[in-house]
Amino acid sequence: MRRHQVIKDSFLENRIFLSRTVILFVFMLFLIGGLITRLIYLQVAGHSRYHGMATNNRIKVTSVPPTRGIIYDKHGRILAENLPSYSLEVIPEQVADMEGTLKRLQSVLSIPEEKIEAFKKHRKRYKHFDSIPLLMQLSNTDVARFAVLRHTFPGVDIHARLIRHYPYAELTAHVVGYVGRINEQELKTLPAAEYRSIHTIGKIGVERAYEDILRGHAGYSEIETNAQGKPINELGKIESVPGADIFLTLDVDLQKVAYDALAEFNGAVVALDLQTGGVLVQVSKASFDPNLFVSGISYVDYKALNTSKNKPLFDRVLRGQYPPGSTLKPFIGLAGLEHNITHMHQTLFCPGYYQLPNKAHKYRDWKKWGHGKVNLDIAITQSCDVYFYDMSLALGIDNLSSFLHKFGFGQKTGIDLKGEKAGLLPSREWKRIHREQAWYPGETLITGIGQGFTQVTPMQLARATATLANKGYIVTPYLAQKIIDADREIEIKKPVQKTIELKSTNVQDIINAMVHVVHSPRGTAKRIAKNIDYQIAGKTGTAQVYTVKQDEEYNEEEIAFNMRDHALFIAFAPADNPKIAVAVIAEHGSHGSSIAAPIAAKVIKQYLLDK
């Protein structure tokens, strides 16, 4: 066999080896350079960031919720307090299988599906490391049942929290209000830092109006954790600042007298301190239990409240708008005196109806056979419609509207609560803008007896009554009498008070006539004058719910209850040195004299008895 000799090229092999060595060296230099660059970045440029991340892995910063301020009545009785309660809470970042965990919790604690859905919505509003309530107000049985299985639910635990409670429930629901879970719309406008650990917010009443004062300020706690995320030590803590306490002008005993006096009627009762404007009574009935809303009201309970024909969620005091009826007559009478349209001795014959010149339509009086010869005193005492038809026509709608405006009709009272309605004071201009129609003389007549377009709120009617009792001095209703924060009293800005320029003799004549309403043998409210040793100045009113046709008669027995007239009464006492003003509206009570007046009388008697 022929052998082949392999000739090696040593120079070429050396070149290849050398080139590979250089490439490898350059590559190593590149890697080392990249490593050095990364180390420099981590140690210098990214130091603060990664140091913070490392710290966060070891230290958890949690918000500490503040204690909400207490609400008291004027005598120091608690209207809203905080009671200890257990809540089942979940930290999402510590739960690997959220759906599975929720299903297992449902089987253990019988959690309603609506609570699960509410938790899922609530969860979206908070950070994944926040502790989010799933079920509040746990019973001792539920706490014990979960405690046995606690180790099988990582990220789920029971926490002791303070929960809002309203001891007087329905009695003060609308005025004190309630707290409820923060919704998505509210969350967009709330300061995140303050509400991170707070899950409820004031919804209505004092709770809503004074939310910033009652809420307090959240604190923070730094907790050191181990590799499994379990707390091992508290490194530092900034204490939360409790909310301030609020003392109201409300008298809860007097509130109960008014609430009970309404009996089976829905409606409103307002009583004001004439010297200050402080609200002594603010009853809206039908009412509801505000405690249902604190931890999240059930669908069944909310539907029952929302669909009830009694409208328990509706605040009749501030948002209810009613025709004032004959309670407007003292103000119309005063307008006639101030504009020199009439005087106390000027008389008019009342045949039981009134007709405009050259018109066939008859504007009827409540007393179909008429009152006969009447003057202004008798017209107020017996509530003669015909007299006020004639006076209103003589005044004209322009004078009528501008005078009533001075007493606050058609305006918000400025009470320190939210959601107040302004009522409606009609005028020529108002009708032109809103109805695109001219004003007719017949509309002036019915405005003069508190019917037609005119609408008032019970609070508005009470303030107007107080202004009359004060002979033109206007008080602004308010509820917050005193705010105590860390044992010091916070000054409350007082509203600027105004005075209507009125002739004192004219006002006194109207007051005398209102005294006769109660204390005259022919007064429409004479039945409440028994067994009192002081005088009450008042005026009854009946507000039509629907209009009776010209050729028909109003027969209460044949009319469905919800179509009957509203009963109204305004009053102040004692007439010679008034201390309290009251306005009452009893829905479908038909007669101010028999239904509304006794309610006001009970409130006045109790107040003056206490004084």
XYZ file of C-alpha atoms in Angstrom:
611
model
C 0.000 0.000 0.000
C 1.085 3.407 -0.770
C 1.323 5.681 2.252
C 0.306 9.376 2.161
C 2.298 11.829 4.280
C 0.278 14.713 5.858
C 2.109 17.962 5.763
C 1.121 20.418 8.642
C 0.983 24.206 8.189
C 2.117 25.359 11.631
C 1.956 29.043 10.755
C -1.697 28.828 9.703
C -2.658 26.912 12.821
C -0.945 29.466 15.011
C -2.805 32.293 13.277
C -6.160 30.557 13.763
C -5.433 29.872 17.443
C -4.267 33.430 18.007
C -7.330 34.937 16.340
C -9.683 32.775 18.378
C -7.843 33.739 21.530
C -8.197 37.439 20.707
C -11.928 37.062 19.955
C -12.480 35.197 23.203
C -10.518 37.805 25.137
C -12.513 40.655 23.593
C -15.746 38.828 24.350
C -14.669 38.337 27.966
C -13.740 41.989 28.207
C -17.174 42.882 26.852
C -18.892 40.691 29.418
C -16.775 42.053 32.243
C -17.486 45.602 31.049
C -21.199 44.885 30.991
C -21.040 43.413 34.470
C -19.087 46.374 35.804
C -21.542 48.781 34.148
C -24.490 46.948 35.676
C -22.879 46.935 39.097
C -22.215 50.664 38.862
C -25.859 51.246 37.883
C -27.185 49.094 40.700
C -24.869 50.590 43.293
C -25.044 54.236 42.209
C -27.775 55.222 39.771
C -30.397 52.719 40.919
C -29.414 52.640 44.563
C -32.424 54.474 45.963
C -34.883 52.525 43.868
C -33.574 49.069 44.637
C -32.875 49.891 48.228
C -36.532 50.862 48.504
C -37.645 47.643 46.822
C -35.433 45.579 49.107
C -36.803 47.431 52.112
C -40.360 46.861 50.925
C -39.656 43.143 50.723
C -38.689 43.277 54.381
C -40.892 46.116 55.652
C -44.615 46.589 55.021
C -46.134 50.039 55.463
C -49.782 49.813 56.429
C -52.308 52.577 56.979
C -53.840 52.967 60.421
C -57.487 54.125 60.140
C -58.545 57.049 62.349
C -61.390 56.864 64.827
C -64.432 58.727 63.523
C -65.744 61.575 65.659
C -68.840 61.120 67.826
C -72.069 63.052 67.190
C -74.052 64.258 70.220
C -77.321 66.105 70.693
C -77.435 69.387 72.631
C -77.657 67.557 75.961
C -74.713 65.247 75.255
C -76.692 62.161 74.244
C -74.902 60.076 71.625
C -76.497 60.092 68.181
C -73.641 58.385 66.288
C -70.916 56.273 67.914
C -68.241 53.677 67.113
C -68.630 50.119 68.377
C -66.001 47.350 68.229
C -66.692 44.713 65.605
C -64.889 41.863 63.837
C -64.423 41.914 60.076
C -63.133 39.248 57.693
C -60.465 40.840 55.475
C -58.390 39.716 52.505
C -54.927 40.849 51.297
C -55.045 40.020 47.531
C -51.261 39.741 47.018
C -51.092 36.943 49.578
C -53.881 34.880 47.998
C -52.737 32.595 45.178
C -56.214 31.424 44.098
C -58.724 34.189 44.807
C -61.776 32.497 43.237
C -61.109 29.232 45.029
C -60.521 31.008 48.328
C -63.789 32.950 48.054
C -65.762 29.793 47.289
C -64.277 27.987 50.274
C -65.002 30.979 52.518
C -68.607 30.971 51.320
C -69.013 27.351 52.324
C -67.461 27.951 55.753
C -69.233 31.212 56.698
C -72.322 31.186 54.430
C -71.368 34.494 52.800
C -74.147 35.813 50.497
C -73.283 36.074 46.808
C -73.973 39.814 46.837
C -71.208 40.260 49.452
C -68.780 38.426 47.175
C -69.722 40.673 44.236
C -69.378 43.768 46.402
C -65.900 42.617 47.488
C -64.801 42.122 43.866
C -65.888 45.664 42.989
C -64.342 47.058 46.151
C -61.069 45.233 45.457
C -60.490 47.144 42.206
C -60.289 50.437 44.104
C -57.394 49.497 46.363
C -53.770 48.325 46.136
C -53.074 44.581 45.988
C -51.320 44.749 49.372
C -54.219 46.534 51.151
C -56.397 44.635 53.604
C -59.889 44.714 52.095
C -63.050 43.851 54.114
C -65.088 40.946 52.772
C -67.558 40.487 55.595
C -68.189 42.901 58.450
C -69.887 42.546 61.836
C -69.022 38.873 62.269
C -70.783 36.999 65.040
C -68.813 35.190 67.736
C -69.825 31.902 66.098
C -68.394 33.018 62.733
C -65.163 34.156 64.381
C -64.741 30.789 66.123
C -65.590 28.820 62.979
C -62.982 30.679 60.913
C -60.310 30.583 63.624
C -60.225 26.780 63.454
C -59.473 26.892 59.708
C -57.329 30.046 59.689
C -54.163 28.179 58.653
C -55.844 26.975 55.438
C -56.604 30.518 54.246
C -53.336 32.411 53.614
C -53.955 36.125 53.104
C -57.311 36.014 54.947
C -57.675 37.089 58.551
C -60.062 38.551 61.089
C -59.484 42.122 62.246
C -61.040 44.082 65.073
C -62.414 47.380 63.778
C -64.684 50.129 65.000
C -67.972 50.264 63.152
C -70.472 53.137 63.096
C -73.670 52.716 65.078
C -76.759 54.906 65.386
C -78.566 54.224 68.678
C -81.683 56.228 67.751
C -82.004 54.577 64.323
C -85.152 55.822 62.503
C -85.610 58.775 64.844
C -82.552 60.668 63.548
C -81.828 58.888 60.241
C -82.290 61.857 57.901
C -80.732 64.582 60.038
C -77.715 62.678 61.437
C -77.386 60.591 58.278
C -75.198 57.515 57.932
C -71.881 56.272 56.563
C -71.654 53.720 53.765
C -69.035 52.075 51.583
C -67.101 54.379 49.276
C -68.273 54.001 45.676
C -66.277 54.374 42.479
C -67.450 57.909 41.760
C -66.464 59.107 45.239
C -63.099 57.374 45.046
C -62.113 59.454 42.008
C -62.374 62.709 43.965
C -61.175 61.613 47.413
C -57.551 62.071 48.609
C -56.063 58.585 48.277
C -53.667 58.950 51.220
C -56.474 59.822 53.644
C -58.888 57.110 52.534
C -56.468 54.179 51.926
C -57.434 52.546 55.217
C -60.965 53.960 55.339
C -63.720 52.075 53.588
C -66.763 54.205 54.492
C -67.789 57.817 54.017
C -70.669 60.032 55.162
C -73.550 59.759 52.710
C -76.280 62.096 53.974
C -77.099 64.419 56.861
C -74.497 65.610 59.349
C -72.290 62.616 58.494
C -71.922 63.933 54.947
C -71.865 67.676 55.641
C -69.104 67.355 58.266
C -67.203 64.425 56.720
C -63.832 66.226 56.743
C -64.168 67.067 60.435
C -65.564 63.721 61.597
C -63.175 61.555 59.540
C -59.845 62.403 61.178
C -56.447 61.625 59.570
C -54.943 58.225 58.842
C -51.705 57.065 60.490
C -49.021 54.632 59.258
C -47.271 51.613 60.736
C -43.964 49.990 59.543
C -43.974 46.224 60.079
C -40.866 44.038 59.578
C -41.689 40.704 57.952
C -39.827 37.444 57.360
C -39.255 35.685 54.031
C -42.790 34.271 54.168
C -44.269 37.745 54.662
C -45.307 37.143 58.283
C -44.930 40.122 60.656
C -42.166 39.759 63.218
C -41.642 43.277 64.544
C -43.102 46.817 64.476
C -40.314 49.214 63.493
C -42.200 52.479 63.729
C -45.634 54.031 63.866
C -47.280 57.382 63.147
C -50.476 57.512 65.146
C -53.735 58.319 63.400
C -55.548 61.507 64.411
C -59.132 60.909 65.587
C -61.949 62.913 64.049
C -63.497 65.782 65.979
C -66.700 65.343 67.991
C -69.764 67.393 67.060
C -72.485 68.610 69.406
C -75.721 69.454 67.594
C -78.481 71.891 68.482
C -80.909 68.976 68.141
C -82.855 67.867 71.215
C -83.403 64.134 70.783
C -86.183 64.005 73.420
C -88.077 66.740 71.592
C -87.333 64.924 68.331
C -89.067 61.834 69.699
C -92.101 63.847 70.788
C -92.493 65.196 67.253
C -91.859 61.822 65.596
C -94.395 60.049 67.788
C -96.935 62.866 67.376
C -97.028 62.327 63.600
C -98.352 58.849 64.431
C -99.633 57.131 61.278
C -98.990 60.142 59.042
C -95.894 60.702 56.948
C -94.611 64.247 56.886
C -92.173 66.626 58.535
C -91.748 68.612 61.730
C -89.191 71.402 62.171
C -88.599 73.452 65.302
C -86.129 76.344 65.531
C -84.627 78.267 68.426
C -85.765 81.801 67.669
C -82.778 83.508 69.217
C -80.069 81.554 67.408
C -81.649 79.618 64.544
C -80.483 76.322 66.052
C -82.536 73.367 64.823
C -84.255 71.780 67.825
C -86.326 69.282 65.858
C -85.854 67.959 62.334
C -88.164 65.018 61.737
C -88.792 63.417 58.355
C -91.247 60.531 58.347
C -91.400 57.796 57.007
C -87.863 56.910 58.030
C -85.415 53.975 57.992
C -82.710 52.299 60.051
C -79.361 53.851 59.014
C -77.454 50.948 60.598
C -78.428 48.841 57.570
C -76.117 50.908 55.358
C -72.960 50.915 57.488
C -71.485 47.587 56.401
C -73.294 47.397 53.079
C -77.058 47.020 52.796
C -78.424 43.833 51.246
C -80.191 43.931 47.896
C -83.455 42.774 49.485
C -83.401 45.447 52.194
C -82.487 48.240 49.779
C -85.175 47.235 47.289
C -87.758 47.214 50.076
C -86.776 50.759 51.107
C -86.451 52.085 47.567
C -89.789 50.755 46.345
C -91.838 51.501 49.461
C -94.823 53.753 48.758
C -93.966 55.654 51.959
C -90.599 56.753 50.479
C -88.585 56.329 53.695
C -85.315 57.367 52.009
C -86.759 60.749 50.977
C -85.803 63.683 53.233
C -89.055 65.609 53.434
C -87.615 68.416 55.582
C -85.031 69.653 53.083
C -86.191 68.141 49.795
C -89.953 67.849 50.182
C -91.729 70.700 48.374
C -95.364 71.355 49.260
C -97.993 74.047 48.619
C -98.014 76.155 51.806
C -101.793 76.607 51.719
C -103.259 79.019 54.237
C -100.046 79.144 56.293
C -99.032 81.807 53.750
C -101.925 84.114 54.700
C -100.196 85.931 57.609
C -97.386 86.913 55.208
C -99.877 88.017 52.547
C -101.746 90.015 55.170
C -98.523 91.689 56.295
C -97.738 92.524 52.655
C -101.132 94.225 52.366
C -100.445 96.297 55.483
C -96.904 97.226 54.429
C -98.081 98.333 50.962
C -101.069 100.230 52.420
C -103.496 98.057 50.450
C -105.589 97.468 53.550
C -105.778 98.146 57.304
C -106.958 96.040 60.202
C -110.452 97.503 60.244
C -111.163 97.443 56.507
C -113.945 94.954 55.852
C -115.117 92.824 52.961
C -118.208 90.642 52.562
C -117.483 86.952 51.922
C -120.366 85.096 50.233
C -118.330 81.890 49.911
C -116.783 82.660 46.531
C -114.929 85.366 44.622
C -115.194 86.473 41.006
C -112.872 88.563 38.899
C -114.564 91.529 37.190
C -116.580 90.417 34.136
C -115.673 86.751 34.714
C -118.094 83.909 35.438
C -115.579 81.609 37.135
C -116.010 81.380 40.893
C -112.966 81.038 43.166
C -114.455 79.255 46.116
C -113.859 79.687 49.826
C -113.321 76.599 51.996
C -116.531 77.575 53.782
C -119.089 77.267 50.998
C -121.722 79.496 52.680
C -119.143 82.191 53.347
C -117.807 84.085 56.357
C -119.948 87.174 56.000
C -118.409 90.514 56.905
C -114.695 90.109 57.682
C -111.639 92.262 58.334
C -107.996 91.151 58.234
C -107.988 89.881 61.827
C -111.089 87.743 61.216
C -109.769 86.637 57.823
C -106.629 85.206 59.440
C -108.468 83.838 62.484
C -111.060 81.987 60.380
C -108.819 81.562 57.306
C -111.171 83.331 54.895
C -110.017 82.683 51.319
C -112.179 85.397 49.729
C -110.517 88.157 51.726
C -107.078 87.069 50.512
C -108.270 86.652 46.919
C -109.248 90.297 46.957
C -106.087 91.466 48.751
C -103.794 89.517 46.436
C -105.438 91.026 43.356
C -104.984 94.508 44.825
C -101.327 93.797 45.624
C -100.531 92.294 42.238
C -98.139 89.427 41.638
C -95.079 91.703 41.451
C -95.555 93.136 44.958
C -96.665 89.777 46.274
C -93.658 87.896 44.962
C -91.050 90.474 45.990
C -92.452 90.698 49.540
C -92.505 86.922 50.065
C -88.961 86.744 48.721
C -87.797 88.874 51.676
C -88.986 86.097 54.015
C -86.900 83.513 52.194
C -89.572 81.876 50.080
C -88.159 80.473 46.850
C -84.645 80.324 48.373
C -82.519 77.818 50.251
C -82.326 78.551 53.963
C -78.552 78.031 54.074
C -78.688 75.283 56.720
C -75.362 73.482 57.226
C -76.511 70.339 55.408
C -76.279 69.327 51.758
C -79.077 68.609 49.290
C -81.534 71.339 50.309
C -84.182 72.388 47.773
C -85.171 76.025 47.209
C -88.922 75.571 46.773
C -90.700 77.751 44.228
C -91.886 81.342 44.501
C -93.769 82.157 41.286
C -93.535 85.527 39.587
C -94.349 87.097 36.278
C -90.719 86.692 35.187
C -90.539 83.087 36.382
C -93.562 82.076 34.304
C -92.281 83.852 31.221
C -88.929 82.040 31.416
C -90.069 78.584 32.504
C -93.524 78.333 30.948
C -93.156 80.857 28.123
C -96.560 82.241 29.070
C -98.028 85.467 30.372
C -99.191 85.808 33.964
C -102.972 85.801 34.548
C -104.932 87.534 37.325
C -106.515 84.236 38.404
C -103.037 82.906 39.176
C -102.464 85.857 41.493
C -105.598 84.912 43.439
C -104.558 81.323 44.100
C -100.992 82.394 44.900
C -102.513 84.571 47.635
C -103.897 81.522 49.426
C -100.723 79.436 49.053
C -101.830 77.314 46.120
C -100.968 77.267 42.419
C -97.274 77.192 41.561
C -96.009 78.028 45.060
C -93.884 75.331 46.745
C -92.113 75.445 50.108
C -89.939 73.065 52.096
C -90.755 72.485 55.787
C -87.400 74.025 56.767
C -88.134 77.068 54.629
C -91.582 77.446 56.189
C -90.106 77.186 59.690
C -87.528 79.904 58.966
C -90.198 82.243 57.542
C -92.271 81.649 60.693
C -89.246 82.433 62.846
C -88.656 85.649 60.902
C -92.250 86.715 61.541
C -91.941 85.863 65.239
C -88.697 87.881 65.388
C -90.457 90.812 63.708
C -88.182 90.818 60.676
C -84.955 89.441 62.137
C -83.868 86.521 59.945
C -82.067 83.580 61.524
C -80.221 80.980 59.458
C -80.980 77.411 60.592
C -77.947 75.380 61.671
C -77.189 72.092 63.439
C -73.509 72.116 64.471
C -73.439 73.943 67.793
C -69.983 72.952 69.006
C -67.003 71.042 67.563
C -64.476 69.541 69.978
C -61.108 68.471 68.572
C -58.414 67.139 70.929
C -60.099 68.732 73.938
C -60.266 72.145 72.331
C -63.287 73.814 70.821
C -63.121 74.765 67.149
C -64.794 78.045 66.299
C -67.731 77.669 63.919
C -68.245 80.457 61.443
C -71.628 82.025 62.102
C -73.773 83.076 59.135
C -74.432 86.760 58.562
C -77.909 87.601 59.847
C -80.214 90.094 58.147
C -83.258 92.085 59.110
C -86.330 92.971 57.041
C -87.465 96.547 57.509
C -91.063 96.269 58.742
C -93.428 98.517 60.675
C -93.619 97.061 64.160
C -97.322 97.901 64.493
C -98.125 95.964 61.318
C -96.198 92.911 62.491
C -97.855 93.029 65.891
C -101.316 93.192 64.266
C -100.550 90.020 62.313
C -99.190 88.301 65.434
C -102.348 89.249 67.350
C -104.456 87.717 64.585
C -102.352 84.513 64.749
C -102.939 84.398 68.523
C -106.669 84.549 67.795
C -106.287 81.526 65.468
C -105.468 79.492 68.594
C -107.180 81.344 71.446
C -110.323 82.821 69.865
C -113.581 80.826 70.130
C -113.816 80.973 66.331
C -110.150 80.309 65.623
C -109.365 77.383 63.349
C -106.872 75.926 65.888
C -108.821 76.669 69.083
C -108.735 73.042 70.271
C -104.985 73.201 71.118
C -105.432 76.156 73.523
C -106.612 73.953 76.393
C -104.515 73.543 79.538
C -101.776 76.042 78.674
C -100.950 79.209 80.615
C -99.288 81.050 77.730
C -100.361 82.090 74.266
C -99.439 80.396 70.990
C -99.496 82.337 67.729
C -100.302 80.009 64.849
C -101.896 79.487 61.462
C -103.529 76.393 60.046
C -103.229 75.368 56.427
C -104.641 72.850 53.996
C -102.756 72.147 50.773
C -104.607 70.606 47.846
C -103.077 67.458 46.387
C -105.360 67.594 43.375
C -107.711 70.250 42.029
C -111.475 69.934 42.545
C -113.488 70.893 39.471
C -115.741 73.939 39.486
C -118.961 71.939 39.806
C -117.620 69.326 42.258
C -117.367 69.221 46.045
C -114.446 67.884 48.066
C -115.717 64.835 49.963
C -112.962 63.415 52.133
C -114.727 60.105 52.742
C -114.989 59.351 49.014
C -111.376 60.226 48.174
C -108.495 57.764 48.332
C -106.108 58.458 51.213
C -103.182 59.351 48.947
C -105.321 61.982 47.208
C -106.424 63.787 50.363
C -105.166 67.260 51.194
C -102.014 67.837 53.240
C -102.429 69.310 56.721
C -100.120 72.187 57.733
C -99.564 74.352 60.786
C -97.053 77.038 61.711
C -96.677 78.469 65.192
C -94.426 80.210 67.696
C -94.636 80.630 71.443
C -94.955 82.268 73.859
C -96.559 84.885 71.620
C -95.441 87.837 73.763
C -91.824 86.631 74.078
C -91.307 83.866 71.503
C -88.649 81.189 72.072
C -89.521 78.496 69.548
C -90.986 78.383 66.027
C -92.547 75.218 64.615
C -93.684 74.108 61.160
C -95.633 70.886 60.634
C -96.715 69.088 57.464
C -98.790 65.897 57.794
C -99.186 64.351 54.366
C -102.828 63.609 53.491
C -103.854 64.736 56.966
C -106.684 66.786 55.367
C -107.054 69.377 58.126
C -104.357 71.543 59.660
C -106.608 72.282 62.625
C -107.238 68.682 63.707
C -104.010 66.947 62.629
C -101.060 69.325 62.205
C -101.859 71.828 64.984
C -101.909 69.248 67.831
C -98.513 67.957 66.682
C -97.003 71.446 66.922
C -98.693 71.985 70.274
C -97.061 68.862 71.735
C -93.622 70.030 70.636
C -94.144 73.534 72.026
C -95.508 72.260 75.343
C -92.588 69.870 75.824
C -90.010 72.514 74.939
C -91.422 75.188 77.237
C -91.892 72.615 80.003
C -88.182 71.729 79.766
C -87.246 75.422 79.713
